[in-house]
Amino acid sequence: MVKPVAPRANGAVRVRVRGQDLSLDELASFVNANQRRRLLARRRQRSGARNFAEWVVIIGAALVVAIVIKSFVFQAFYIPSESMEPTLRPGDRVLVNKVSYDLHSIHRGDIVVFKRPPNEAGDPTIKDLIKRVIGTPGDTIEARSDGKVYINGKRLNESYLPAGAVTTNLPLQQIPPGEYFVMGDNRTNSKDSRYIGLIPGRLIVGRAFVRVWPLSSLGFL
């Protein structure tokens, strides 16, 4: 509250503000200081609101990018069984490139994740499976008495299999267009195309290209 104060002997006009006697110059400085404080307070409020809005936009954009990447580019998958041992073990996690096969064809030897075929009668909670591509459209494929796989009459070099591994229950057949023959690296414990049939290309989600867990086994596949 501002109150006038009786002039002093020298004629100077004084004003009482909050219990203090101020000259006109001091009053002007006081008013200017208050105005500056209010201005700074308003600026801080606006700055805080602007910073909050910026963080909301940044977080929202990050979430959108994460959703887009997961839906269309890369996705992590969990290995639920022993069918790909020793290459992949239960509990491992891999990243799958979902756009890989938009850029090139599916290659023999690729490790792929695919949607569970309707005729596969395993655990219904497992929606995706992971196997290795062994036969591609147009190939003939068979396992002979030596326990080895033959593609188009030639023995397939499967260096990823453990020593002594044999493949059985694979009579000679030709793979039709648009379908793939997949098997697990653990040939004696893998429910694959020998049992569930060929995998249509449309069911293949993408190529597993790197193991990200456990960290001690981090690396490309």
PDB file of C-alpha atoms in Angstrom:
ATOM      1  CA  MET A   1       0.000   0.000   0.000  1.00  0.00           C
ATOM      2  CA  VAL A   2       1.291   3.469  -0.918  1.00  0.00           C
ATOM      3  CA  LYS A   3       0.680   6.489   1.394  1.00  0.00           C
ATOM      4  CA  PRO A   4       1.913  10.069   0.998  1.00  0.00           C
ATOM      5  CA  VAL A   5       4.273  11.316   3.693  1.00  0.00           C
ATOM      6  CA  ALA A   6       4.565  14.938   4.848  1.00  0.00           C
ATOM      7  CA  PRO A   7       7.320  16.773   2.949  1.00  0.00           C
ATOM      8  CA  ARG A   8      10.626  17.082   4.732  1.00  0.00           C
ATOM      9  CA  ALA A   9      12.247  20.398   5.609  1.00  0.00           C
ATOM     10  CA  ASN A  10      14.120  20.447   2.327  1.00  0.00           C
ATOM     11  CA  GLY A  11      10.822  20.142   0.457  1.00  0.00           C
ATOM     12  CA  ALA A  12      11.539  16.628  -0.813  1.00  0.00           C
ATOM     13  CA  VAL A  13       8.397  14.591  -1.314  1.00  0.00           C
ATOM     14  CA  ARG A  14       8.407  11.161   0.343  1.00  0.00           C
ATOM     15  CA  VAL A  15       6.074   8.230  -0.062  1.00  0.00           C
ATOM     16  CA  ARG A  16       5.552   5.354   2.374  1.00  0.00           C
ATOM     17  CA  VAL A  17       5.546   1.946   0.713  1.00  0.00           C
ATOM     18  CA  ARG A  18       5.324  -1.175   2.863  1.00  0.00           C
ATOM     19  CA  GLY A  19       6.602   0.634   5.894  1.00  0.00           C
ATOM     20  CA  GLN A  20       9.434   2.427   4.067  1.00  0.00           C
ATOM     21  CA  ASP A  21       9.730   6.138   3.287  1.00  0.00           C
ATOM     22  CA  LEU A  22      10.849   6.448  -0.334  1.00  0.00           C
ATOM     23  CA  SER A  23      11.747   9.439  -2.467  1.00  0.00           C
ATOM     24  CA  LEU A  24      10.135   9.707  -5.892  1.00  0.00           C
ATOM     25  CA  ASP A  25      13.300   8.349  -7.504  1.00  0.00           C
ATOM     26  CA  GLU A  26      13.378   5.438  -5.062  1.00  0.00           C
ATOM     27  CA  LEU A  27       9.680   4.856  -5.680  1.00  0.00           C
ATOM     28  CA  ALA A  28      10.310   4.692  -9.426  1.00  0.00           C
ATOM     29  CA  SER A  29      13.118   2.199  -8.860  1.00  0.00           C
ATOM     30  CA  PHE A  30      10.862   0.178  -6.561  1.00  0.00           C
ATOM     31  CA  VAL A  31       8.080   0.108  -9.134  1.00  0.00           C
ATOM     32  CA  ASN A  32      10.507  -0.844 -11.910  1.00  0.00           C
ATOM     33  CA  ALA A  33      11.958  -3.626  -9.781  1.00  0.00           C
ATOM     34  CA  ASN A  34       8.472  -5.000  -9.099  1.00  0.00           C
ATOM     35  CA  GLN A  35       7.625  -4.845 -12.763  1.00  0.00           C
ATOM     36  CA  ARG A  36      10.828  -6.692 -13.627  1.00  0.00           C
ATOM     37  CA  ARG A  37      10.073  -9.383 -11.031  1.00  0.00           C
ATOM     38  CA  ARG A  38       6.551  -9.858 -12.402  1.00  0.00           C
ATOM     39  CA  LEU A  39       7.890  -9.987 -15.954  1.00  0.00           C
ATOM     40  CA  LEU A  40      10.505 -12.557 -14.990  1.00  0.00           C
ATOM     41  CA  ALA A  41       7.870 -14.624 -13.171  1.00  0.00           C
ATOM     42  CA  ARG A  42       5.608 -14.588 -16.234  1.00  0.00           C
ATOM     43  CA  ARG A  43       8.553 -15.548 -18.448  1.00  0.00           C
ATOM     44  CA  ARG A  44       9.440 -18.432 -16.144  1.00  0.00           C
ATOM     45  CA  GLN A  45       5.835 -19.643 -16.242  1.00  0.00           C
ATOM     46  CA  ARG A  46       5.762 -19.440 -20.017  1.00  0.00           C
ATOM     47  CA  SER A  47       9.194 -21.117 -20.235  1.00  0.00           C
ATOM     48  CA  GLY A  48       8.063 -23.939 -17.928  1.00  0.00           C
ATOM     49  CA  ALA A  49       4.917 -24.501 -19.950  1.00  0.00           C
ATOM     50  CA  ARG A  50       6.917 -24.426 -23.184  1.00  0.00           C
ATOM     51  CA  ASN A  51       9.486 -26.908 -21.822  1.00  0.00           C
ATOM     52  CA  PHE A  52       6.692 -29.217 -20.683  1.00  0.00           C
ATOM     53  CA  ALA A  53       5.057 -29.062 -24.115  1.00  0.00           C
ATOM     54  CA  GLU A  54       8.398 -29.757 -25.807  1.00  0.00           C
ATOM     55  CA  TRP A  55       8.984 -32.833 -23.639  1.00  0.00           C
ATOM     56  CA  VAL A  56       5.474 -34.096 -24.374  1.00  0.00           C
ATOM     57  CA  VAL A  57       6.172 -33.752 -28.099  1.00  0.00           C
ATOM     58  CA  ILE A  58       9.601 -35.449 -27.795  1.00  0.00           C
ATOM     59  CA  ILE A  59       8.250 -38.383 -25.765  1.00  0.00           C
ATOM     60  CA  GLY A  60       5.255 -38.757 -28.076  1.00  0.00           C
ATOM     61  CA  ALA A  61       7.502 -38.735 -31.147  1.00  0.00           C
ATOM     62  CA  ALA A  62       9.824 -41.321 -29.557  1.00  0.00           C
ATOM     63  CA  LEU A  63       6.865 -43.615 -28.854  1.00  0.00           C
ATOM     64  CA  VAL A  64       5.614 -43.269 -32.428  1.00  0.00           C
ATOM     65  CA  VAL A  65       9.085 -44.060 -33.804  1.00  0.00           C
ATOM     66  CA  ALA A  66       9.388 -47.089 -31.495  1.00  0.00           C
ATOM     67  CA  ILE A  67       5.987 -48.403 -32.610  1.00  0.00           C
ATOM     68  CA  VAL A  68       6.834 -47.879 -36.280  1.00  0.00           C
ATOM     69  CA  ILE A  69      10.209 -49.622 -35.899  1.00  0.00           C
ATOM     70  CA  LYS A  70       8.654 -52.578 -34.073  1.00  0.00           C
ATOM     71  CA  SER A  71       5.765 -52.881 -36.525  1.00  0.00           C
ATOM     72  CA  PHE A  72       7.649 -52.449 -39.786  1.00  0.00           C
ATOM     73  CA  VAL A  73      11.445 -52.664 -39.349  1.00  0.00           C
ATOM     74  CA  PHE A  74      12.905 -54.620 -36.404  1.00  0.00           C
ATOM     75  CA  GLN A  75      11.375 -56.727 -33.678  1.00  0.00           C
ATOM     76  CA  ALA A  76      12.830 -58.802 -30.865  1.00  0.00           C
ATOM     77  CA  PHE A  77      11.791 -62.448 -30.527  1.00  0.00           C
ATOM     78  CA  TYR A  78      12.245 -64.912 -27.692  1.00  0.00           C
ATOM     79  CA  ILE A  79      13.511 -68.462 -28.355  1.00  0.00           C
ATOM     80  CA  PRO A  80      11.062 -70.826 -26.604  1.00  0.00           C
ATOM     81  CA  SER A  81      12.510 -74.274 -27.345  1.00  0.00           C
ATOM     82  CA  GLU A  82      15.608 -76.364 -28.066  1.00  0.00           C
ATOM     83  CA  SER A  83      14.841 -76.846 -31.775  1.00  0.00           C
ATOM     84  CA  MET A  84      17.592 -74.451 -32.941  1.00  0.00           C
ATOM     85  CA  GLU A  85      20.354 -75.687 -30.643  1.00  0.00           C
ATOM     86  CA  PRO A  86      23.287 -75.262 -30.674  1.00  0.00           C
ATOM     87  CA  THR A  87      22.882 -72.068 -32.746  1.00  0.00           C
ATOM     88  CA  LEU A  88      20.164 -70.652 -30.485  1.00  0.00           C
ATOM     89  CA  ARG A  89      19.176 -71.796 -27.014  1.00  0.00           C
ATOM     90  CA  PRO A  90      15.951 -71.421 -25.014  1.00  0.00           C
ATOM     91  CA  GLY A  91      15.755 -67.957 -23.498  1.00  0.00           C
ATOM     92  CA  ASP A  92      17.901 -66.321 -26.174  1.00  0.00           C
ATOM     93  CA  ARG A  93      16.524 -63.197 -27.808  1.00  0.00           C
ATOM     94  CA  VAL A  94      17.095 -62.244 -31.416  1.00  0.00           C
ATOM     95  CA  LEU A  95      16.341 -59.227 -33.563  1.00  0.00           C
ATOM     96  CA  VAL A  96      14.409 -59.856 -36.756  1.00  0.00           C
ATOM     97  CA  ASN A  97      14.706 -57.638 -39.810  1.00  0.00           C
ATOM     98  CA  LYS A  98      11.189 -57.312 -41.216  1.00  0.00           C
ATOM     99  CA  VAL A  99      12.168 -55.433 -44.378  1.00  0.00           C
ATOM    100  CA  SER A 100      15.009 -57.717 -45.424  1.00  0.00           C
ATOM    101  CA  TYR A 101      12.871 -59.749 -47.815  1.00  0.00           C
ATOM    102  CA  ASP A 102      11.383 -56.633 -49.347  1.00  0.00           C
ATOM    103  CA  LEU A 103      14.902 -55.960 -50.641  1.00  0.00           C
ATOM    104  CA  HIS A 104      16.007 -59.450 -51.674  1.00  0.00           C
ATOM    105  CA  SER A 105      14.735 -63.003 -51.893  1.00  0.00           C
ATOM    106  CA  ILE A 106      14.812 -65.557 -49.082  1.00  0.00           C
ATOM    107  CA  HIS A 107      18.105 -67.420 -49.125  1.00  0.00           C
ATOM    108  CA  ARG A 108      18.906 -70.980 -48.179  1.00  0.00           C
ATOM    109  CA  GLY A 109      20.563 -70.981 -44.762  1.00  0.00           C
ATOM    110  CA  ASP A 110      18.688 -67.914 -43.480  1.00  0.00           C
ATOM    111  CA  ILE A 111      17.253 -68.186 -39.979  1.00  0.00           C
ATOM    112  CA  VAL A 112      13.678 -66.951 -40.264  1.00  0.00           C
ATOM    113  CA  VAL A 113      10.782 -66.211 -37.948  1.00  0.00           C
ATOM    114  CA  PHE A 114       7.368 -67.139 -39.319  1.00  0.00           C
ATOM    115  CA  LYS A 115       3.783 -67.117 -38.157  1.00  0.00           C
ATOM    116  CA  ARG A 116       2.678 -70.394 -36.693  1.00  0.00           C
ATOM    117  CA  PRO A 117       0.911 -72.417 -39.445  1.00  0.00           C
ATOM    118  CA  PRO A 118      -2.764 -73.235 -38.765  1.00  0.00           C
ATOM    119  CA  ASN A 119      -2.047 -76.986 -38.877  1.00  0.00           C
ATOM    120  CA  GLU A 120       0.732 -76.819 -36.257  1.00  0.00           C
ATOM    121  CA  ALA A 121      -0.645 -78.363 -33.067  1.00  0.00           C
ATOM    122  CA  GLY A 122       1.980 -77.200 -30.559  1.00  0.00           C
ATOM    123  CA  ASP A 123       1.699 -74.777 -27.652  1.00  0.00           C
ATOM    124  CA  PRO A 124      -1.112 -72.336 -28.605  1.00  0.00           C
ATOM    125  CA  THR A 125       0.552 -69.524 -26.630  1.00  0.00           C
ATOM    126  CA  ILE A 126       3.487 -69.530 -29.065  1.00  0.00           C
ATOM    127  CA  LYS A 127       2.459 -67.423 -32.049  1.00  0.00           C
ATOM    128  CA  ASP A 128       5.764 -67.369 -33.958  1.00  0.00           C
ATOM    129  CA  LEU A 129       8.338 -70.053 -34.763  1.00  0.00           C
ATOM    130  CA  ILE A 130      11.992 -69.828 -35.752  1.00  0.00           C
ATOM    131  CA  LYS A 131      13.797 -72.253 -38.086  1.00  0.00           C
ATOM    132  CA  ARG A 132      16.443 -72.320 -40.798  1.00  0.00           C
ATOM    133  CA  VAL A 133      15.538 -72.239 -44.489  1.00  0.00           C
ATOM    134  CA  ILE A 134      16.825 -75.413 -46.145  1.00  0.00           C
ATOM    135  CA  GLY A 135      14.825 -75.626 -49.372  1.00  0.00           C
ATOM    136  CA  THR A 136      13.563 -72.818 -51.605  1.00  0.00           C
ATOM    137  CA  PRO A 137      10.897 -72.839 -54.366  1.00  0.00           C
ATOM    138  CA  GLY A 138      11.754 -75.208 -57.201  1.00  0.00           C
ATOM    139  CA  ASP A 139      14.330 -77.230 -55.225  1.00  0.00           C
ATOM    140  CA  THR A 140      14.245 -80.974 -54.817  1.00  0.00           C
ATOM    141  CA  ILE A 141      15.160 -81.999 -51.285  1.00  0.00           C
ATOM    142  CA  GLU A 142      15.817 -85.307 -49.554  1.00  0.00           C
ATOM    143  CA  ALA A 143      17.791 -86.930 -46.748  1.00  0.00           C
ATOM    144  CA  ARG A 144      19.721 -90.035 -47.801  1.00  0.00           C
ATOM    145  CA  SER A 145      20.938 -93.043 -45.874  1.00  0.00           C
ATOM    146  CA  ASP A 146      24.080 -91.202 -44.786  1.00  0.00           C
ATOM    147  CA  GLY A 147      21.883 -88.828 -42.746  1.00  0.00           C
ATOM    148  CA  LYS A 148      22.781 -85.847 -44.944  1.00  0.00           C
ATOM    149  CA  VAL A 149      20.490 -83.452 -46.817  1.00  0.00           C
ATOM    150  CA  TYR A 150      20.666 -83.299 -50.605  1.00  0.00           C
ATOM    151  CA  ILE A 151      19.388 -80.337 -52.622  1.00  0.00           C
ATOM    152  CA  ASN A 152      18.879 -80.885 -56.351  1.00  0.00           C
ATOM    153  CA  GLY A 153      20.931 -84.064 -56.073  1.00  0.00           C
ATOM    154  CA  LYS A 154      23.913 -82.401 -54.367  1.00  0.00           C
ATOM    155  CA  ARG A 155      24.896 -82.822 -50.737  1.00  0.00           C
ATOM    156  CA  LEU A 156      24.195 -79.660 -48.734  1.00  0.00           C
ATOM    157  CA  ASN A 157      27.071 -78.298 -46.669  1.00  0.00           C
ATOM    158  CA  GLU A 158      25.569 -77.617 -43.233  1.00  0.00           C
ATOM    159  CA  SER A 159      28.505 -76.324 -41.217  1.00  0.00           C
ATOM    160  CA  TYR A 160      26.123 -74.898 -38.596  1.00  0.00           C
ATOM    161  CA  LEU A 161      25.125 -78.412 -37.447  1.00  0.00           C
ATOM    162  CA  PRO A 162      26.993 -80.096 -34.575  1.00  0.00           C
ATOM    163  CA  ALA A 163      29.368 -82.927 -35.450  1.00  0.00           C
ATOM    164  CA  GLY A 164      27.583 -86.218 -35.972  1.00  0.00           C
ATOM    165  CA  ALA A 165      24.149 -84.673 -36.603  1.00  0.00           C
ATOM    166  CA  VAL A 166      21.912 -86.713 -38.895  1.00  0.00           C
ATOM    167  CA  THR A 167      18.704 -85.822 -40.708  1.00  0.00           C
ATOM    168  CA  THR A 168      15.959 -88.403 -41.048  1.00  0.00           C
ATOM    169  CA  ASN A 169      12.307 -88.591 -42.111  1.00  0.00           C
ATOM    170  CA  LEU A 170      12.873 -86.565 -45.278  1.00  0.00           C
ATOM    171  CA  PRO A 171      11.872 -88.412 -48.478  1.00  0.00           C
ATOM    172  CA  LEU A 172      12.545 -86.920 -51.883  1.00  0.00           C
ATOM    173  CA  GLN A 173      10.162 -84.091 -52.762  1.00  0.00           C
ATOM    174  CA  GLN A 174      10.036 -80.949 -54.859  1.00  0.00           C
ATOM    175  CA  ILE A 175       9.179 -77.599 -53.321  1.00  0.00           C
ATOM    176  CA  PRO A 176       6.404 -75.728 -55.156  1.00  0.00           C
ATOM    177  CA  PRO A 177       6.475 -71.996 -55.941  1.00  0.00           C
ATOM    178  CA  GLY A 178       6.018 -69.638 -53.016  1.00  0.00           C
ATOM    179  CA  GLU A 179       6.833 -72.228 -50.334  1.00  0.00           C
ATOM    180  CA  TYR A 180       9.878 -73.042 -48.218  1.00  0.00           C
ATOM    181  CA  PHE A 181      11.238 -76.088 -46.435  1.00  0.00           C
ATOM    182  CA  VAL A 182      12.542 -75.166 -42.968  1.00  0.00           C
ATOM    183  CA  MET A 183      14.262 -77.224 -40.290  1.00  0.00           C
ATOM    184  CA  GLY A 184      15.727 -76.653 -36.864  1.00  0.00           C
ATOM    185  CA  ASP A 185      19.456 -77.131 -36.333  1.00  0.00           C
ATOM    186  CA  ASN A 186      18.617 -79.647 -33.595  1.00  0.00           C
ATOM    187  CA  ARG A 187      17.476 -82.239 -36.134  1.00  0.00           C
ATOM    188  CA  THR A 188      16.473 -84.890 -33.585  1.00  0.00           C
ATOM    189  CA  ASN A 189      14.337 -82.450 -31.580  1.00  0.00           C
ATOM    190  CA  SER A 190      12.722 -80.084 -34.060  1.00  0.00           C
ATOM    191  CA  LYS A 191       9.112 -79.950 -35.180  1.00  0.00           C
ATOM    192  CA  ASP A 192       9.720 -78.485 -38.623  1.00  0.00           C
ATOM    193  CA  SER A 193       8.695 -78.938 -42.261  1.00  0.00           C
ATOM    194  CA  ARG A 194       9.221 -82.690 -41.940  1.00  0.00           C
ATOM    195  CA  TYR A 195       6.183 -82.706 -39.643  1.00  0.00           C
ATOM    196  CA  ILE A 196       4.204 -79.486 -40.164  1.00  0.00           C
ATOM    197  CA  GLY A 197       4.742 -79.173 -43.906  1.00  0.00           C
ATOM    198  CA  LEU A 198       6.091 -76.434 -46.127  1.00  0.00           C
ATOM    199  CA  ILE A 199       5.916 -72.795 -45.018  1.00  0.00           C
ATOM    200  CA  PRO A 200       4.211 -70.310 -47.365  1.00  0.00           C
ATOM    201  CA  GLY A 201       6.294 -67.207 -47.974  1.00  0.00           C
ATOM    202  CA  ARG A 202       3.443 -65.020 -46.760  1.00  0.00           C
ATOM    203  CA  LEU A 203       3.872 -66.414 -43.229  1.00  0.00           C
ATOM    204  CA  ILE A 204       7.544 -65.423 -42.979  1.00  0.00           C
ATOM    205  CA  VAL A 205       7.930 -62.368 -40.738  1.00  0.00           C
ATOM    206  CA  GLY A 206      11.592 -61.685 -41.429  1.00  0.00           C
ATOM    207  CA  ARG A 207      15.209 -62.765 -41.030  1.00  0.00           C
ATOM    208  CA  ALA A 208      16.817 -63.199 -37.615  1.00  0.00           C
ATOM    209  CA  PHE A 209      20.202 -61.524 -37.978  1.00  0.00           C
ATOM    210  CA  VAL A 210      21.582 -60.835 -34.502  1.00  0.00           C
ATOM    211  CA  ARG A 211      21.356 -62.336 -31.031  1.00  0.00           C
ATOM    212  CA  VAL A 212      20.929 -59.586 -28.434  1.00  0.00           C
ATOM    213  CA  TRP A 213      20.544 -61.722 -25.305  1.00  0.00           C
ATOM    214  CA  PRO A 214      22.341 -62.992 -23.366  1.00  0.00           C
ATOM    215  CA  LEU A 215      24.926 -60.254 -23.667  1.00  0.00           C
ATOM    216  CA  SER A 216      27.698 -62.811 -23.356  1.00  0.00           C
ATOM    217  CA  SER A 217      26.510 -64.284 -26.674  1.00  0.00           C
ATOM    218  CA  LEU A 218      25.809 -60.988 -28.443  1.00  0.00           C
ATOM    219  CA  GLY A 219      26.597 -61.284 -32.129  1.00  0.00           C
ATOM    220  CA  PHE A 220      25.406 -61.733 -35.690  1.00  0.00           C
ATOM    221  CA  LEU A 221      23.815 -64.986 -36.783  1.00  0.00           C
TER     222      LEU A 221
END
